[in-house]
Short mmCIF file of C-alpha atoms in Angstrom, two decimals:
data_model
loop_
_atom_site.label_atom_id
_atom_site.label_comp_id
_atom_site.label_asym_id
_atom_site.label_seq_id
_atom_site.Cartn_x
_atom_site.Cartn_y
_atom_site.Cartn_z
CA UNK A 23 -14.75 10.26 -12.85
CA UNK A 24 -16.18 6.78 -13.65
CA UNK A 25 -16.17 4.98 -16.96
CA UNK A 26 -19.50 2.65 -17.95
CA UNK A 27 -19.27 -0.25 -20.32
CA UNK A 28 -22.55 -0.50 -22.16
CA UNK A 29 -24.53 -3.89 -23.27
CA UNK A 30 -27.67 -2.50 -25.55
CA UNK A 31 -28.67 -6.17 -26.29
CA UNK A 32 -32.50 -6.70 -26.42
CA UNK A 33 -33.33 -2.61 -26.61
CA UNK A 34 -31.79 -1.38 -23.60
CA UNK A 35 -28.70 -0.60 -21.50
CA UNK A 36 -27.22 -2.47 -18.82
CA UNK A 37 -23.98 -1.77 -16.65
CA UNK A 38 -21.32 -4.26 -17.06
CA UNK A 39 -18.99 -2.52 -15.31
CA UNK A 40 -17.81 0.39 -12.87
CA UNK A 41 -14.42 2.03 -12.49
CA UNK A 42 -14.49 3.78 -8.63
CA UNK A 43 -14.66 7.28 -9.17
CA UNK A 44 -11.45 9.39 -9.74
CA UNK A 45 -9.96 12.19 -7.30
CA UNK A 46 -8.54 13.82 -10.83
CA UNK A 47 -10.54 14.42 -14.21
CA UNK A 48 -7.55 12.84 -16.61
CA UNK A 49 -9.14 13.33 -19.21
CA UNK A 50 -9.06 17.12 -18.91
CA UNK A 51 -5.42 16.82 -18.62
CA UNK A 52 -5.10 15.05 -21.80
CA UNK A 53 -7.05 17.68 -23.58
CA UNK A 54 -4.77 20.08 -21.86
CA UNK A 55 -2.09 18.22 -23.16
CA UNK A 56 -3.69 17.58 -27.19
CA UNK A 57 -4.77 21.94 -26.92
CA UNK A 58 -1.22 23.23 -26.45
CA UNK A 59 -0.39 26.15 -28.12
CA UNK A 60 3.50 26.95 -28.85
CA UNK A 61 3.70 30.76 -28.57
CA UNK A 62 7.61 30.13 -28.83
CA UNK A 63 8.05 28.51 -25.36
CA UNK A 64 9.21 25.35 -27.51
CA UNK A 65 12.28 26.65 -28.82
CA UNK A 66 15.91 25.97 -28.80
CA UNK A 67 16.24 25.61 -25.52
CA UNK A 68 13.17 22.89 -25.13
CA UNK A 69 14.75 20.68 -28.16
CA UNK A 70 16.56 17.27 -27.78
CA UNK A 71 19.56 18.40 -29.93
CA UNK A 72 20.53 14.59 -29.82
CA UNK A 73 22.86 14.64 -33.01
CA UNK A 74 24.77 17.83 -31.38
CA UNK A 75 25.21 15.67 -28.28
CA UNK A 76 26.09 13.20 -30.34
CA UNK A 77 28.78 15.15 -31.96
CA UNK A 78 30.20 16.88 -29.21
CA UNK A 79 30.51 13.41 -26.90
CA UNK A 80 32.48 11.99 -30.05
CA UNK A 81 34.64 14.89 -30.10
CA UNK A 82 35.14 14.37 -26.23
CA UNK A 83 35.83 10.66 -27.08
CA UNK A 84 38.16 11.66 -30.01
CA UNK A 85 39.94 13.95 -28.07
CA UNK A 86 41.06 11.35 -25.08
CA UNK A 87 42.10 8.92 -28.17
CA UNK A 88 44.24 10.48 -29.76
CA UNK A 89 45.58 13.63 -28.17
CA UNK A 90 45.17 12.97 -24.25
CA UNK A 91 48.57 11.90 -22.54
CA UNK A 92 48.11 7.82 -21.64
CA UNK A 93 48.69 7.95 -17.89
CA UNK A 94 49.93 4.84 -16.24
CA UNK A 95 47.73 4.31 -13.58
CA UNK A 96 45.56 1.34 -13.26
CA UNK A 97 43.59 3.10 -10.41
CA UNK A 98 43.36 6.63 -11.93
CA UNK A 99 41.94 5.17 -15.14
CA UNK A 100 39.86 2.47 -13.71
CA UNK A 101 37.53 5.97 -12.14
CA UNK A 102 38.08 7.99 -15.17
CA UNK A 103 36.50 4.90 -16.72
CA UNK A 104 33.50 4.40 -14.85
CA UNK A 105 32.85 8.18 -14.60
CA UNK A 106 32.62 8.24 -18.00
CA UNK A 107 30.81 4.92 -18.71
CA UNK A 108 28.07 6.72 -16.20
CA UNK A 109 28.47 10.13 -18.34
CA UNK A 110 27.98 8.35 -21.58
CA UNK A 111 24.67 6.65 -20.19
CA UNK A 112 23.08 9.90 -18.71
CA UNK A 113 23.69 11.23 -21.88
CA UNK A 114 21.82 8.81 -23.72
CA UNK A 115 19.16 8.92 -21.42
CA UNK A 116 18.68 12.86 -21.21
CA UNK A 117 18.32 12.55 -24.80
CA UNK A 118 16.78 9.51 -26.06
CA UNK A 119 14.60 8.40 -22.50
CA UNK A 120 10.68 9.17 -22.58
CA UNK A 121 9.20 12.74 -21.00
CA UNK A 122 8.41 12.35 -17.57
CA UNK A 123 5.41 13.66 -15.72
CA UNK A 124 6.84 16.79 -15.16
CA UNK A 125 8.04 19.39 -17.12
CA UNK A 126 9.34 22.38 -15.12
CA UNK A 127 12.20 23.49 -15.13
CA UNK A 128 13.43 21.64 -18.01
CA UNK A 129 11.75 17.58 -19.57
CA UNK A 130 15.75 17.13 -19.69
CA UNK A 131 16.35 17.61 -15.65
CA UNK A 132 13.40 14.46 -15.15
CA UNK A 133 15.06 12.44 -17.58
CA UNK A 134 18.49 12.66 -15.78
CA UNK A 135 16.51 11.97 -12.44
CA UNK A 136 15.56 8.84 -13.88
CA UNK A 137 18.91 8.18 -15.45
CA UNK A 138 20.80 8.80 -12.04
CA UNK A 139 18.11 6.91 -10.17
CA UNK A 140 19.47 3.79 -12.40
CA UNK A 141 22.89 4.67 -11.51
CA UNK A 142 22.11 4.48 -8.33
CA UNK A 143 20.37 1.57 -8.13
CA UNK A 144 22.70 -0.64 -10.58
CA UNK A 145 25.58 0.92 -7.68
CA UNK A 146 23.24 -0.57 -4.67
CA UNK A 147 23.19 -3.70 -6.42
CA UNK A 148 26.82 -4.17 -6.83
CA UNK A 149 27.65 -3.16 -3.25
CA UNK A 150 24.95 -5.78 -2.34
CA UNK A 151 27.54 -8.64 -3.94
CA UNK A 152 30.22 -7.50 -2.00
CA UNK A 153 31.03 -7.87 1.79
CA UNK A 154 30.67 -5.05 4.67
CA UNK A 155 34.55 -4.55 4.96
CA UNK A 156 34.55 -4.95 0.74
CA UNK A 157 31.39 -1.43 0.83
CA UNK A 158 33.27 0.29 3.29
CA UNK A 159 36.51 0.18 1.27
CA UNK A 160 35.11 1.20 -1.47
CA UNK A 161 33.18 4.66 -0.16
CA UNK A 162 36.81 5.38 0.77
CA UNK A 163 37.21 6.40 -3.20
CA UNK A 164 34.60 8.88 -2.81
CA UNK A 165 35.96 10.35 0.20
CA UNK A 166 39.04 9.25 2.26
CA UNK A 167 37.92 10.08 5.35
CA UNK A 168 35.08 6.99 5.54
CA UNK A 169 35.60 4.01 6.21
CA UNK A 170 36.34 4.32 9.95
CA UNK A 171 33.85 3.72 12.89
CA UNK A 172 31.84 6.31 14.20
CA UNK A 173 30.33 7.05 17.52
CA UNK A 174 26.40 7.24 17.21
CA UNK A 175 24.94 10.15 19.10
CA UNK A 176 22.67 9.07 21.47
CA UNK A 177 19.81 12.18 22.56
CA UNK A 178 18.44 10.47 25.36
CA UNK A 179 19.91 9.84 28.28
CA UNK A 180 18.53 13.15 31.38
CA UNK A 181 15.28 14.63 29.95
CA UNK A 182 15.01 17.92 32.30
CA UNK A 183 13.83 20.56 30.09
CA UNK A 184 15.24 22.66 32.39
CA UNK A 185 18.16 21.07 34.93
CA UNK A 186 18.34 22.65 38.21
CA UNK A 187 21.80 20.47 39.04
CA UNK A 188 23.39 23.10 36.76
CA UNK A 189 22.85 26.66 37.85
CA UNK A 190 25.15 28.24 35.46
CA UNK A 191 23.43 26.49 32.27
CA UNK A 192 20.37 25.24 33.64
CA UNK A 193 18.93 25.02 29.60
CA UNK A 194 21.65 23.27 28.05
CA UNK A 195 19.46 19.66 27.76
CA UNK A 196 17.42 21.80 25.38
CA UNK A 197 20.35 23.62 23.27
CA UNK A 198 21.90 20.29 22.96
CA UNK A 199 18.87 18.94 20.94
CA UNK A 200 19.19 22.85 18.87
CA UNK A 201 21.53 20.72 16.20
CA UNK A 202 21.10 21.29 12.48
CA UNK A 203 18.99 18.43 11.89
CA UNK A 204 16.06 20.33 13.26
CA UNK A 205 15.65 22.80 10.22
CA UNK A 206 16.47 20.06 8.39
CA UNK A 207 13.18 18.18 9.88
CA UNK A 208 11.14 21.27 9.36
CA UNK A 209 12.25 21.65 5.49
CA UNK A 210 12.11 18.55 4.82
CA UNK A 211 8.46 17.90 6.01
CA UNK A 212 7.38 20.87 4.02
CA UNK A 213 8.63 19.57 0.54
CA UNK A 214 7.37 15.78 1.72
CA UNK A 215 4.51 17.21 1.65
CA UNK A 216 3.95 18.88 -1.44
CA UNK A 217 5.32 15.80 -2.65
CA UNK A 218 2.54 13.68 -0.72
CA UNK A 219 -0.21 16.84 -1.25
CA UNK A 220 -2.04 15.38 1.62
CA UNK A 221 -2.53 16.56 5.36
CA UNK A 222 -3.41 12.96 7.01
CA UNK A 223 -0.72 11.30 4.90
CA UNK A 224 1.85 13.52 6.29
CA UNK A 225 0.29 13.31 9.72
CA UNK A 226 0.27 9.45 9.72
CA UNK A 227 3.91 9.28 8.77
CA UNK A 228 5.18 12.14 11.33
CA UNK A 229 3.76 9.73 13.95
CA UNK A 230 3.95 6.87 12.77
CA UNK A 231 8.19 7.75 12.67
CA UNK A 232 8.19 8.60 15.60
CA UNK A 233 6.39 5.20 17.47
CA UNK A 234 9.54 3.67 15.06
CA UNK A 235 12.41 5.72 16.78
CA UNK A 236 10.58 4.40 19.90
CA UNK A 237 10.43 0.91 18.92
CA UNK A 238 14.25 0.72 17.80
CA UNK A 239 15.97 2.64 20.05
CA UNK A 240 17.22 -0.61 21.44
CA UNK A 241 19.49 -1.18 17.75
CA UNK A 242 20.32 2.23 17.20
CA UNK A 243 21.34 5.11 19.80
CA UNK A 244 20.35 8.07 17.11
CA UNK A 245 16.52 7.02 17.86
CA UNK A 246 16.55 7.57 21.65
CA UNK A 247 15.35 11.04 22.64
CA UNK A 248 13.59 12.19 25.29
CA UNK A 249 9.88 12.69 25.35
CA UNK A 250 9.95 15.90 24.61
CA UNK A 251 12.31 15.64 21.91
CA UNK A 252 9.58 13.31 20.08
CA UNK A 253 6.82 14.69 20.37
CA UNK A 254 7.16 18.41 21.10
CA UNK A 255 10.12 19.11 19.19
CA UNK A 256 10.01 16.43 16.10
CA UNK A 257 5.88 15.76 15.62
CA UNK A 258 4.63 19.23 17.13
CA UNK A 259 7.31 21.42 16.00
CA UNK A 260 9.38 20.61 13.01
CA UNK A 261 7.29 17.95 11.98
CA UNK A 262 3.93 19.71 12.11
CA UNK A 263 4.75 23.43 11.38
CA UNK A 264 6.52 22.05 8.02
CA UNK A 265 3.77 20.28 7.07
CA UNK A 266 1.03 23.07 8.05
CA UNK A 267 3.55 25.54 5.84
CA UNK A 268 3.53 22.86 2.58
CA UNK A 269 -0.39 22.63 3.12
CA UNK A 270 -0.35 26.70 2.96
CA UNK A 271 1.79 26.05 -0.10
CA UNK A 272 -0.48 23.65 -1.84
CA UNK A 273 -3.65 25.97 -1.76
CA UNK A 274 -1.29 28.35 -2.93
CA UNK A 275 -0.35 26.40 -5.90
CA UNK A 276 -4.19 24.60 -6.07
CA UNK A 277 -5.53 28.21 -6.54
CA UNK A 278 -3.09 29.53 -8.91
CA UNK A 279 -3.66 30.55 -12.52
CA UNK A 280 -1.33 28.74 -15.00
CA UNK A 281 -0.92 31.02 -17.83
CA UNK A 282 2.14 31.18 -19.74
CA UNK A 283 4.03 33.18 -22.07
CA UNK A 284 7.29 33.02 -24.11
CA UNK A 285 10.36 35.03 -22.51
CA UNK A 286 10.78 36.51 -25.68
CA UNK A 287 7.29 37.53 -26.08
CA UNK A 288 7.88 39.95 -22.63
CA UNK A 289 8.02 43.39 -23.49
CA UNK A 290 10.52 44.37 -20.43
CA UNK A 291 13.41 43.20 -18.91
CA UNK A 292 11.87 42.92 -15.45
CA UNK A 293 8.85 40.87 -17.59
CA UNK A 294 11.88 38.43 -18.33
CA UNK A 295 13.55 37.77 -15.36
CA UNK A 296 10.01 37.10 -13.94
CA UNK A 297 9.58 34.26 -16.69
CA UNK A 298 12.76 32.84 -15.89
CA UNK A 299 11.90 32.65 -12.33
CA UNK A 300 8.59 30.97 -12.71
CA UNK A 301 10.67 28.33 -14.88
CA UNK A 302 11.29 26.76 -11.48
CA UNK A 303 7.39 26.43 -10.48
CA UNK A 304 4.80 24.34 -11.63
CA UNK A 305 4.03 24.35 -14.82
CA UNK A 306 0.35 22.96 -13.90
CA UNK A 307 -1.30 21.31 -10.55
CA UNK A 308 -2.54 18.48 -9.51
CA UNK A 309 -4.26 18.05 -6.24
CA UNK A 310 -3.67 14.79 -4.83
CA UNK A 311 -6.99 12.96 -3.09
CA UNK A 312 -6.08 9.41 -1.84
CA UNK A 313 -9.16 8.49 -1.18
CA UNK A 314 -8.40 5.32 0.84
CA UNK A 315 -11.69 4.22 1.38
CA UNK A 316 -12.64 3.95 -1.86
CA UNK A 317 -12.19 -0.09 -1.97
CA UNK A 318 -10.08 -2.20 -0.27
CA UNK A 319 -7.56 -2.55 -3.17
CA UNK A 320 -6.84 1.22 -2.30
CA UNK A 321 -7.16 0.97 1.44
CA UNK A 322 -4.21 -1.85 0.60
CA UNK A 323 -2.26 0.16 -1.45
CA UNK A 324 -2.04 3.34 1.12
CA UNK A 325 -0.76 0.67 3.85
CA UNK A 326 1.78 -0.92 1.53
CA UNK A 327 2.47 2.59 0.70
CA UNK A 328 3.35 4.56 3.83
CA UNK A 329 4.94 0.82 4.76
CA UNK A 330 7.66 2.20 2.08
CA UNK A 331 7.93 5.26 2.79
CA UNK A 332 8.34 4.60 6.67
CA UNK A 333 11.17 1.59 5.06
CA UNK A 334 13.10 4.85 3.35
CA UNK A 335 12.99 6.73 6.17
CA UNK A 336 14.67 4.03 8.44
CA UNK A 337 17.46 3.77 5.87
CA UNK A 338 18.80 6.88 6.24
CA UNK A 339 19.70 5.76 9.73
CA UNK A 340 20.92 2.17 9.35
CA UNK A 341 22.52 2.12 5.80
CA UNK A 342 24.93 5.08 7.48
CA UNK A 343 25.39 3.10 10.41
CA UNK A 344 26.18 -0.07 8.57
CA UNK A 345 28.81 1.39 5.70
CA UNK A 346 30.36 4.33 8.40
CA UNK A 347 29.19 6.98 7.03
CA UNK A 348 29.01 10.13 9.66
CA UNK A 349 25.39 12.08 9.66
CA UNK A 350 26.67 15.23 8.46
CA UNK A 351 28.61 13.71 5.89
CA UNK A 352 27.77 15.18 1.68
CA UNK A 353 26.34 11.66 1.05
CA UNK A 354 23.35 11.53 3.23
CA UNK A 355 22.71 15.15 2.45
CA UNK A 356 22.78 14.13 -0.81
CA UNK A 357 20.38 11.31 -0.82
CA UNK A 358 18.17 13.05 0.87
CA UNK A 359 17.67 15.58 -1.85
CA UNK A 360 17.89 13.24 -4.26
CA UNK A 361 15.30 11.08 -2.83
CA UNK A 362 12.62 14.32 -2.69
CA UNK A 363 13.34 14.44 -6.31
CA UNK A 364 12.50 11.18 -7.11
CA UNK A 365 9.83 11.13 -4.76
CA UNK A 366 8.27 13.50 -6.27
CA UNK A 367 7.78 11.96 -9.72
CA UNK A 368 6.97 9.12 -8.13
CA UNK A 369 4.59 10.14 -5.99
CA UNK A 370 2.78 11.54 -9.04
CA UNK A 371 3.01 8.64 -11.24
CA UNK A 372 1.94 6.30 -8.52
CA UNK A 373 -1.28 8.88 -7.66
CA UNK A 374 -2.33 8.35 -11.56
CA UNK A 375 -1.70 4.73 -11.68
CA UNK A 376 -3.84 3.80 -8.64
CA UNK A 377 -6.36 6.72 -9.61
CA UNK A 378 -6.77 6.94 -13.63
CA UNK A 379 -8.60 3.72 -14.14
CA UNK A 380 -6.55 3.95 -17.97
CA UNK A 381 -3.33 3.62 -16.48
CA UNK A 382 -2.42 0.03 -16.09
CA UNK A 383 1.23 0.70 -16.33
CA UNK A 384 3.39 1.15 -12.77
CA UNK A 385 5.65 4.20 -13.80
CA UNK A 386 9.55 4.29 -14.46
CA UNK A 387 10.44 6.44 -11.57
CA UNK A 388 7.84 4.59 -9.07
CA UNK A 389 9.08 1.62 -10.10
CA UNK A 390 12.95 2.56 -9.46
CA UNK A 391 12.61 3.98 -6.38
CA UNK A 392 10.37 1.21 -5.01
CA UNK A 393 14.15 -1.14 -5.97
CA UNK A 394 16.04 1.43 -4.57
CA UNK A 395 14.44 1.16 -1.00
CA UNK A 396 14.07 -2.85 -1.40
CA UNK A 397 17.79 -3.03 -2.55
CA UNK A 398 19.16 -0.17 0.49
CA UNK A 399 16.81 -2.71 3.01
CA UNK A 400 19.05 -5.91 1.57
CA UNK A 401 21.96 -4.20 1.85
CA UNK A 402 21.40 -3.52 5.26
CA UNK A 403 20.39 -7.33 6.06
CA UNK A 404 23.73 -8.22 4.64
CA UNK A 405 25.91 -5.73 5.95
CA UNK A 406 24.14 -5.83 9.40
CA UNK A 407 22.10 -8.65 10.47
CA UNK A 408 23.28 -8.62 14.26
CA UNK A 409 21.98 -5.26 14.56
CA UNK A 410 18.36 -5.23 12.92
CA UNK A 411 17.44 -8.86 14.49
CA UNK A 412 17.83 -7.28 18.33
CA UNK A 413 14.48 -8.58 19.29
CA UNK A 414 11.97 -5.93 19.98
CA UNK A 415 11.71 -5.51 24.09
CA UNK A 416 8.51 -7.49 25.21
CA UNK A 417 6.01 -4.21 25.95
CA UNK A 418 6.93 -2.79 22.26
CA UNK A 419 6.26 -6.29 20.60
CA UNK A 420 2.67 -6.57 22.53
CA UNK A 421 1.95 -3.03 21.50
CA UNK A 422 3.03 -3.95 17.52
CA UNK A 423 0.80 -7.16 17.82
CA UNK A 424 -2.17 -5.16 19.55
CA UNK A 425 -2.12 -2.55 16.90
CA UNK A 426 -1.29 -4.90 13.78
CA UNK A 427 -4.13 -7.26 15.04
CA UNK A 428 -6.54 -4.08 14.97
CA UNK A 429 -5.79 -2.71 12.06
CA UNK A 430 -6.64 -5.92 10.05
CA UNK A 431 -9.73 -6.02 12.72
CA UNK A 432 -11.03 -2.43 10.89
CA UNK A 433 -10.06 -3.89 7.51
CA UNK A 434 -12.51 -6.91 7.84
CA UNK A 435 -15.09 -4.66 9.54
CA UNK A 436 -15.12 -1.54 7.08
CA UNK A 437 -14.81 -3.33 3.63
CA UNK A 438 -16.33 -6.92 4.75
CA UNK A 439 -19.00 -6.19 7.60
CA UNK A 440 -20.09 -2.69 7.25
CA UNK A 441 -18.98 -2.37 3.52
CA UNK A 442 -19.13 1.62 4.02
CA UNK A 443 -17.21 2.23 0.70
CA UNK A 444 -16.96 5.82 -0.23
CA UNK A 445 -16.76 5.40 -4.15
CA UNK A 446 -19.00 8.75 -5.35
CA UNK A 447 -20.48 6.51 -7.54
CA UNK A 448 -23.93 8.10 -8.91
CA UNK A 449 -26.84 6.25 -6.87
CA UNK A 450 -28.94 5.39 -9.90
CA UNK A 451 -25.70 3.04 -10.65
CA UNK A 452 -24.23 1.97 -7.21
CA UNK A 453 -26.42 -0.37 -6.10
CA UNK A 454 -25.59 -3.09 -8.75
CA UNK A 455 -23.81 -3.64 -11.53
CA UNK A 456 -27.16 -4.53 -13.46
CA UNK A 457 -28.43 -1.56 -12.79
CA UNK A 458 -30.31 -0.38 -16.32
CA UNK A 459 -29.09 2.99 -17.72
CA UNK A 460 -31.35 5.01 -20.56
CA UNK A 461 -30.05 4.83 -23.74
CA UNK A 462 -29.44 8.24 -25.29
CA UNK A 463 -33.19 7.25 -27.07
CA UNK A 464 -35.03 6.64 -24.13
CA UNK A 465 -33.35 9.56 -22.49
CA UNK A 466 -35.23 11.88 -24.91
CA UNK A 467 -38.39 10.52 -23.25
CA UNK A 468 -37.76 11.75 -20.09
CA UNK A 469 -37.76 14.96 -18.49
CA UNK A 470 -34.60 14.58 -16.30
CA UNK A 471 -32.41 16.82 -17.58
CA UNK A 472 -29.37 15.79 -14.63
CA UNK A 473 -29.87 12.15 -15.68
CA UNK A 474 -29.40 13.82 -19.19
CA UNK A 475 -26.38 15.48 -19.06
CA UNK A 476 -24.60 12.71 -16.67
CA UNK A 477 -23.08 10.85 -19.78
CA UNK A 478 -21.18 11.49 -23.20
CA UNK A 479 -21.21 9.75 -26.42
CA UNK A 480 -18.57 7.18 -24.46
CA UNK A 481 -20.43 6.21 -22.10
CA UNK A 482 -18.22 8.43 -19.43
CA UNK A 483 -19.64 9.58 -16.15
CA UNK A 484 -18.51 13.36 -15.31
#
């Protein structure tokens, strides 16, 4: 969808100006939004209730004033402090902070996303003022057992898929890569990319990951593997079967009718459960087209984006190398998921803002979790320079140069030389922006009845 602005000066219609055509008609999700009928899905359980909050966190607060026993701890109330300073906050932002883009299950579960995405970002940038040994110390109130070195598994090292030295266990090179992280890959490629909703997104980062683990593999041990492991196993296998899986999801969820009803207004039990259940899907869909050659801004914005994403990968593997923290450990399971949550959102938001030509606002969750991935990178500058400034071996630097130099090569050649633009812009329009348009007089005068029907009383293009 393109937008025209109109100058009917001297009796006719010129074009001032061209938005690039949209992958998503936002407008028809705005008139979804304006046309939505309560049949009793907007009841209790959808309401704020911010002066019952309210009244129940005072009671809390009450309570601890006047009838708690004062414990004489420094420690023990110093974290029964800040636990409920962060309490306090998420409160006030489940209940005060703006709707996000989503509303399944719950507006409230979005809001807290956002909330704990500032929690966690106002924590990065405290541990960013304070020195490794300082970090390290304090993860130790979270759980005692960090804050000592760990060995880095290495899965290099012999490569025989099947080792012939060791008759009675000739496969165990291949069980020994078998760890848990492999369903983990495979999972969590198929949410990225419902998240991402596009195959050669998905595709690009899987390998593009993977020429990474080969290019550091010098700083950190976790990134050698074997051949096999990176291509066969990680790209082929877990990499590509979770995203073929999420792209079987999204035309599942692209094709699906989005119809819904009250629980209360199901006439069976079974009816009920069923309504609960689909609480936890989509409440509508979106189909995500990045269309990177559109112009060059958004041939720059995919690069700086999967430059981001690629950046949030990587600090999975150094921040826990940096601050001690073993793989397995809750923490990194934890950011993980809490990561494909705000992804998610984010994702969206950042689709709409580079697509809706009426959004000219960055959103709140793209906008925290683009600081939470600068601020983890800083952190791990500080906390472990020696380590991330290993200069790249001489035949990985030529091949980062050769393939740096080319892609700013196919830049200047697609959008400065060839200028092969893929906008969708209408061709009675594209070919300048002086290009005269019938006013809706004129078009009565002619028989074109697609020319016709192309524009409404704005002045939009359909």
């Amino acid at each position: 969808m393109a937008s025209v602005q109109r100058d009917q000066s001297n009796g006719g219609t010129h074009l001032h100006q061209i938005h690039s055509a949209t992958a998503h008609d936002w407008e028809e999700d705005k008139r979804k939004q304006n046309d939505f009928w309560d049949d009793g899905t907007m009841s209790f359980f959808w309401r704020a209730h911010t002066i019952s909050v309210l009244v129940v966190f005072s009671c809390m607060l009450f309570y601890v004033a006047f009838f708690e026993d004062v414990v004489d701890d420094a420690d023990y109330n110093t974290k029964r402090g800040l636990l409920s300073v962060i309490f306090a906050f998420l409160l006030f932002g489940v209940t005060q902070t703006p709707d996000g883009v989503f509303v399944r299950p719950h507006p409230a579960f979005w809001r807290l996303v956002l909330c704990l995405s500032i929690v966690y970002e106002l924590a990065l940038v405290f541990l960013l003022f304070q020195t490794v040994d300082t970090a390290r110390h304090l993860l130790t109130h979270l759980d005692s057992s960090l804050g000592r070195p760990l060995p880095e598994k290495s899965y290099g090292g012999k490569c025989d898929i099947y080792d012939y030295s060791n008759p009675s266990d000739p496969w165990h090179n291949l069980k020994d890569k078998f760890d848990g992280f492999v369903p983990t890959h495979f999972f969590g490629w198929w949410l990225k990319t419902l998240i991402l909703r596009d195959w050669w997104l998905c595709t690009v980062l899987s390998i593009m990951f993977e020429v990474l683990e080969y290019t550091l593999e010098h700083q950190l041990p976790n990134f050698s593997e074997c051949w096999w492991d990176h291509w066969i196993m990680d790209a082929l296998v877990c990499n590509g079967l979770g995203i073929y899986l999420g792209m079987k999801t999204l035309r599942y969820l692209s094709m699906k009718p989005y119809h819904w009803r009250s629980m209360w207004n199901m006439p069976t039990y079974k009816g009920m459960l069923k309504r609960v259940a689909a609480q936890f899907t989509p409440y509508s869909w979106t189909d995500f087209d990045w269309k990177p050659f559109t112009s060059l801004t958004r041939w720059s914005s995919m690069i700086v984006l999967i430059a981001i994403f690629l950046i949030a990968e990587l600090n999975t593997f150094y921040l826990k190398f940096a601050l001690w923290i073993p793989p397995e450990h809750w923490l990194c399971l934890g950011r993980l998921v809490f990561f494909l949550f705000m992804g998610a959102a984010a994702m969206r938001e950042t689709f709409q803002y580079l697509d809706d030509p009426n959004c000219k606002k960055f959103g709140r969750q793209s906008w925290l979790i683009a600081a939470i991935i600068i601020t983890e990178f800083l952190i791990i500058a500080k906390f472990d320079w020696k380590t991330i400034s290993k200069p790249l071996p001489r035949p990985i630097a030529a091949m980062w140069i050769v393939g740096l130099v080319g892609l700013v090569v196919y830049t200047i050649w697609k959008f400065y030389i060839k200028r092969d633009v893929k906008n969708d812009i209408p061709e009675e329009i594209s070919n300048n922006n002086l290009a005269e348009v019938p006013t809706p007089s004129q078009k009565k005068l002619h028989s074109s009845h697609n020319l016709r029907s192309r524009y409404n009383k704005n002045g939009a293009i359909h």
